[in-house]
Short mmCIF file of C-alpha atoms in Angstrom, two decimals:
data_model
loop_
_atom_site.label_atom_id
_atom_site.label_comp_id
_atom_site.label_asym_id
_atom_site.label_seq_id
_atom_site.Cartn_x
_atom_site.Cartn_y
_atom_site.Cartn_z
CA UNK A 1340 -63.27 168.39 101.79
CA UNK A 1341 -63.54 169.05 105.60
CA UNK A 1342 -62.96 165.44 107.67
CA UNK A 1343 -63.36 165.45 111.49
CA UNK A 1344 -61.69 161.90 112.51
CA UNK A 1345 -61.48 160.81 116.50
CA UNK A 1346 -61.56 157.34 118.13
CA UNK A 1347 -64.52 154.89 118.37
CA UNK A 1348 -64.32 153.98 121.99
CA UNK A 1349 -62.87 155.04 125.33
CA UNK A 1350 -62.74 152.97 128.50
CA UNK A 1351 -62.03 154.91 132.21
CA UNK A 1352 -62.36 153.89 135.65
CA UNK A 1353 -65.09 156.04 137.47
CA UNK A 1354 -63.57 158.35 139.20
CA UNK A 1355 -60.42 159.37 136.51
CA UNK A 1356 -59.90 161.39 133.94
CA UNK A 1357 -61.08 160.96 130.16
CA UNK A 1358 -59.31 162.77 127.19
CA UNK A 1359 -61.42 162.58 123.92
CA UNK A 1360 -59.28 163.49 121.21
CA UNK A 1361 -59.95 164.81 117.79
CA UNK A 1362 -58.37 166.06 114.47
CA UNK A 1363 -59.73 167.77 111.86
CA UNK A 1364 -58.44 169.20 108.49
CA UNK A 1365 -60.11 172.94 107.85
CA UNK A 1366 -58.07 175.25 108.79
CA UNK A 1367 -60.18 178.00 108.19
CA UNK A 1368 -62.85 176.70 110.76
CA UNK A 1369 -64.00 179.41 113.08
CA UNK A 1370 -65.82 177.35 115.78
CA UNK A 1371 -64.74 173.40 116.99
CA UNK A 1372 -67.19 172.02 119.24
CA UNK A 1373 -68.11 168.98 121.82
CA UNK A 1374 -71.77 167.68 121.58
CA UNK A 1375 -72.88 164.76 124.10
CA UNK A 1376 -75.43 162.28 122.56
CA UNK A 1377 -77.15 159.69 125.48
CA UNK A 1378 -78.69 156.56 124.41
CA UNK A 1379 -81.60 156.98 122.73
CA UNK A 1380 -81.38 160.87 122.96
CA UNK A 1381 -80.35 163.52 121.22
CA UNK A 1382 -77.54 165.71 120.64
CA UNK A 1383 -76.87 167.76 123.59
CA UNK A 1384 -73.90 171.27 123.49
CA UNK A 1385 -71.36 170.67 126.19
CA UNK A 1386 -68.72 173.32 124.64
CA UNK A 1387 -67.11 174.85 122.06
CA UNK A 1388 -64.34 176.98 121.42
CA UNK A 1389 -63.01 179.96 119.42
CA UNK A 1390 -60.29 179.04 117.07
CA UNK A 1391 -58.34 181.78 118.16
CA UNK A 1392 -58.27 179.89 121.69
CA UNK A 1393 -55.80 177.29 122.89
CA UNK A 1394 -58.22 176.06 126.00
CA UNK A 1395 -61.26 176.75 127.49
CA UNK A 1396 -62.26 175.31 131.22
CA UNK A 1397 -65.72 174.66 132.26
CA UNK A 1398 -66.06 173.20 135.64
CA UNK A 1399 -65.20 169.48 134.86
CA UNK A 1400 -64.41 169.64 131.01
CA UNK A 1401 -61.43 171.19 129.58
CA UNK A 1402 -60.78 172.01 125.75
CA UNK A 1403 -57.73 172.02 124.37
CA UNK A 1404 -57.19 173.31 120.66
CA UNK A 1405 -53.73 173.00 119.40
CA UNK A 1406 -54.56 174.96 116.00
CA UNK A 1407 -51.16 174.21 114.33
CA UNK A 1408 -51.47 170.52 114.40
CA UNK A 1409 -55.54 170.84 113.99
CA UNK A 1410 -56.22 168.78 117.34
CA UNK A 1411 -58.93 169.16 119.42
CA UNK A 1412 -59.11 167.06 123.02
CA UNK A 1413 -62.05 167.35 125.52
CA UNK A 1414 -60.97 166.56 129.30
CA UNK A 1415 -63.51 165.23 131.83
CA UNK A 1416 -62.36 165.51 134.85
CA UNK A 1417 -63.63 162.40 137.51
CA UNK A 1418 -65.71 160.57 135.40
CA UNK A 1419 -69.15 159.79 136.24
CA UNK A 1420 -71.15 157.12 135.24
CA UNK A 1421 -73.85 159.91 133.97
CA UNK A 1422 -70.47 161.09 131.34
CA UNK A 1423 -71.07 157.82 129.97
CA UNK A 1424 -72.69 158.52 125.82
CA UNK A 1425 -71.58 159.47 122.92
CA UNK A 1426 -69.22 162.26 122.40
CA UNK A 1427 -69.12 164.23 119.10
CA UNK A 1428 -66.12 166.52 118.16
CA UNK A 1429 -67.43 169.41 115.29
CA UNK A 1430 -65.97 171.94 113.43
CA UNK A 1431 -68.08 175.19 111.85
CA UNK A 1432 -67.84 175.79 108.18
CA UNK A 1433 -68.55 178.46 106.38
CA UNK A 1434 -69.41 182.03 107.36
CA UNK A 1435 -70.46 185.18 105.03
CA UNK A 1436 -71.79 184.05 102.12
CA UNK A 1437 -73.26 180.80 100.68
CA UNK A 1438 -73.05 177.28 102.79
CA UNK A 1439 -72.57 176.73 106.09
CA UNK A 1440 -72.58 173.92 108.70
CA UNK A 1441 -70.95 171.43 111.18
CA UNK A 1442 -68.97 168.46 110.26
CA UNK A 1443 -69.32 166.02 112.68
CA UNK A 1444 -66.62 163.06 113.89
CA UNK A 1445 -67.73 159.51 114.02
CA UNK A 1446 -68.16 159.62 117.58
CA UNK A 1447 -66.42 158.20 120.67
CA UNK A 1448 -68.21 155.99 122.93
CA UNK A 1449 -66.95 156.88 126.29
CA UNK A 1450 -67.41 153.56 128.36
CA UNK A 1451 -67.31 153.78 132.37
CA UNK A 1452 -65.73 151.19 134.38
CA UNK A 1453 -67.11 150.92 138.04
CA UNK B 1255 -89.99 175.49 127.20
CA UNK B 1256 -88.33 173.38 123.91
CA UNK B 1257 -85.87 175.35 122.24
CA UNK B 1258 -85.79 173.29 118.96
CA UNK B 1259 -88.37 170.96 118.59
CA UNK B 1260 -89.52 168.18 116.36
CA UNK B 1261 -92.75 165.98 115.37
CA UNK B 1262 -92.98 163.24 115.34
CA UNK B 1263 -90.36 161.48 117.72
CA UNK B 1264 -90.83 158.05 115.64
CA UNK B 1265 -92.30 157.07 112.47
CA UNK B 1266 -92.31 153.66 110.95
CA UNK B 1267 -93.42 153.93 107.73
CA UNK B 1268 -93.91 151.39 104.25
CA UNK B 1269 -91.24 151.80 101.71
CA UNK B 1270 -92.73 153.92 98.69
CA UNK B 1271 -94.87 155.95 101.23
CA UNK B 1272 -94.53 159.84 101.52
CA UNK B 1273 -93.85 161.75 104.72
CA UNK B 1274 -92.96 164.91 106.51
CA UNK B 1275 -91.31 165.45 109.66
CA UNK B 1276 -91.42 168.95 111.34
CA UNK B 1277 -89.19 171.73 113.22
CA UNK B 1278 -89.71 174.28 115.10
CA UNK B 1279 -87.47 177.01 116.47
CA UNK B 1280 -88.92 179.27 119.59
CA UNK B 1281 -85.20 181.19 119.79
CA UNK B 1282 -86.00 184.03 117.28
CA UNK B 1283 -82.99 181.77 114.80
CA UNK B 1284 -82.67 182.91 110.83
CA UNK B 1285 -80.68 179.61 110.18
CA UNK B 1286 -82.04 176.06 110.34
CA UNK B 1287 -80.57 173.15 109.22
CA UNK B 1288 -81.52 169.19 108.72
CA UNK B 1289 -79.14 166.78 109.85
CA UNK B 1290 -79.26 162.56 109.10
CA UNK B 1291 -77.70 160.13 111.16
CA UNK B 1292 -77.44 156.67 109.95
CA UNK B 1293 -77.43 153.54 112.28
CA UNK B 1294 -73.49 153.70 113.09
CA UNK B 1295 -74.39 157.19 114.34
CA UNK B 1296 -72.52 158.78 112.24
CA UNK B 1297 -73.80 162.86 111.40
CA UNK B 1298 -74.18 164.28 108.18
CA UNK B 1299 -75.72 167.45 106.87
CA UNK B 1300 -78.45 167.76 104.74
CA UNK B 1301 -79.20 171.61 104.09
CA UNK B 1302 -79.25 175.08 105.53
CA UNK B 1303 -81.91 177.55 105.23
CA UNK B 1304 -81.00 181.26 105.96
CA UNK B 1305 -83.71 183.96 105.14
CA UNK B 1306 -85.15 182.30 102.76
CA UNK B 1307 -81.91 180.73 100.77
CA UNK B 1308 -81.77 176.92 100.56
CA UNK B 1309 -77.88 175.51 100.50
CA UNK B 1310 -78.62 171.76 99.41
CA UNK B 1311 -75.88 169.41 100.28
CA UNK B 1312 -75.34 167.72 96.80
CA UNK B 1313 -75.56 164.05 98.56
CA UNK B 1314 -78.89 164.55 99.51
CA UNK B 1315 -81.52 162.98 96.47
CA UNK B 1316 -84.12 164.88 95.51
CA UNK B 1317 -86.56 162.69 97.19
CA UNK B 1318 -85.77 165.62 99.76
CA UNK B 1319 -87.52 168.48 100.34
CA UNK B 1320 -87.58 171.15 102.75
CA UNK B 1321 -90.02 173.60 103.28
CA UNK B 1322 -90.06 176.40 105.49
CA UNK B 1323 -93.13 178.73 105.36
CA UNK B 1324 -91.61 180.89 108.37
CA UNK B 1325 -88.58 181.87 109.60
CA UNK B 1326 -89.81 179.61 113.06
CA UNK B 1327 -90.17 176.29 111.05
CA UNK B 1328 -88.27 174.09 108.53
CA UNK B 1329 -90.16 170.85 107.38
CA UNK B 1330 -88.34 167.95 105.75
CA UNK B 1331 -90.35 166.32 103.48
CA UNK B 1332 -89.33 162.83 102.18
CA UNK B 1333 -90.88 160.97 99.01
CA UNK B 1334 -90.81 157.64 97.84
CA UNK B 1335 -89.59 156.63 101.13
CA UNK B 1336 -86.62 153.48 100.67
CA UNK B 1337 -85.10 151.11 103.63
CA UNK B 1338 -81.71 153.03 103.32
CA UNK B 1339 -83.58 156.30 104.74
CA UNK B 1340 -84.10 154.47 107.92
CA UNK B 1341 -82.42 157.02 110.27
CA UNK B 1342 -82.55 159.73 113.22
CA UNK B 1343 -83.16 163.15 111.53
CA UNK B 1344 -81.77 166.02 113.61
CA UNK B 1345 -83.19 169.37 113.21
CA UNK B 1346 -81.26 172.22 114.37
CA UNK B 1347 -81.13 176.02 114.49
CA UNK B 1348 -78.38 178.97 114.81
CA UNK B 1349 -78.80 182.68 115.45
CA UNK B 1350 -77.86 183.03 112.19
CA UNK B 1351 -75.09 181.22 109.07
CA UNK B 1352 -71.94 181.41 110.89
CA UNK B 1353 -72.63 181.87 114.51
CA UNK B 1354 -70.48 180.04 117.24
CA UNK B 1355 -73.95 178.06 118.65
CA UNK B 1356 -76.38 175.58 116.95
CA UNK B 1357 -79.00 173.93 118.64
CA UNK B 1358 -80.39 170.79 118.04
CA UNK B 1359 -83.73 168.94 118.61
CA UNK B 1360 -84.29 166.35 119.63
CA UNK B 1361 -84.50 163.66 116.54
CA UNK B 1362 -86.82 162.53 114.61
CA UNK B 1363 -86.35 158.50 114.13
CA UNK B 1364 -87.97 157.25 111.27
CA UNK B 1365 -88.12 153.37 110.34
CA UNK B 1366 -88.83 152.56 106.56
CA UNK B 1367 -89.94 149.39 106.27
#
């Protein structure tokens, strides 16, 4: 079945760069996404991109999909301590017909350093 | 205005009790879905609802029950509550099955006790 897998925690100084990687198996996804969960909050859309994309750039964050290896990274440019949550890679299933649905990663816990 | 919202924000609750926990959608959606997330966060899927069709993940026991008497709403609808259904319950919606966006509210968290 579909697995999304990415690391539990990151640690950055304020100020650099964070790369959130992720890999995922279905290679018939259409959509692979980046949701933002705060303490206590809930789950927040900060991008996604077309599988037929290699990158996508919005202001800080940059998406890279390398669709051959089935990797997924998320680049946040100078950190903030507001970047500091959870951060969820997805990938769409299903279109047409029958089922359909995200399959969420475990999560990384991007930590900020002062 | 709330795009997805949900009611109620918390419940605590006795084990063996019966409750609901509502959505609503104000985007003019024809997909909604329920989504679980268990106390190491991690996100599963419970079901999708488009027009009417109900796509039950198989994981999910039949203790679980959605309802949706319009197109605007999907209720979830627990029995027999138990301590393992102690969670955050995600609502979310999408212009329809497929599309590149899905919305989510904001989380119901229930506490079975």
């Amino acid at each position: 079945g579909e697995d999304v897998e990415q690391s539990l925690f990151l640690s950055v100084r304020e100020g650099d760069s964070s790369v959130i990687n992720c890999t995922y198996t279905d290679s018939s996804s259409t959509y692979l996404y980046w949701y933002k969960q705060e303490p206590g909050a809930g789950l927040q859309l900060l991008t996604y991109i077309f599988s037929n994309m290699d990158m996508k750039q919005d202001q800080r964050l940059t998406v890279l999909l390398n669709k051959k290896d089935k990797h997924l990274s998320l680049r946040i440019a100078d950190t903030q301590t507001g970047d500091s949550a959870i951060y969820f890679c997805a990938e769409r299933w299903g279109s047409g017909g029958g089922a359909d649905g995200l399959t969420f990663g475990k999560g990384t816990h991007l930590i900020i350093q002062p | 205005d709330t795009a997805v919202s949900q009611t109620p924000k918390y419940l605590v609750t006795q084990m063996g009790n019966d409750k609901s926990i509502k959505c609503e959608q104000n985007l003019g959606h024809d997909t909604m879905y329920w989504y679980k997330q268990d106390s190491k966060k991690f996100l599963k899927i419970m079901f999708s609802y488009n027009n009417k069709e109900l796509i039950i993940n198989e994981t999910v026991p039949n203790r679980f029950s959605p309802k949706s008497p319009d197109k605007a709403h999907l209720n979830l609808h627990i029995n027999s509550l138990e301590l393992g259904d102690s969670a955050v319950y995600f609502c979310a919606s999408s212009p329809r099955r497929g599309s590149e966006t899905q919305y989510f509210g904001p989380g119901t968290r229930l506490l079975v006790l």
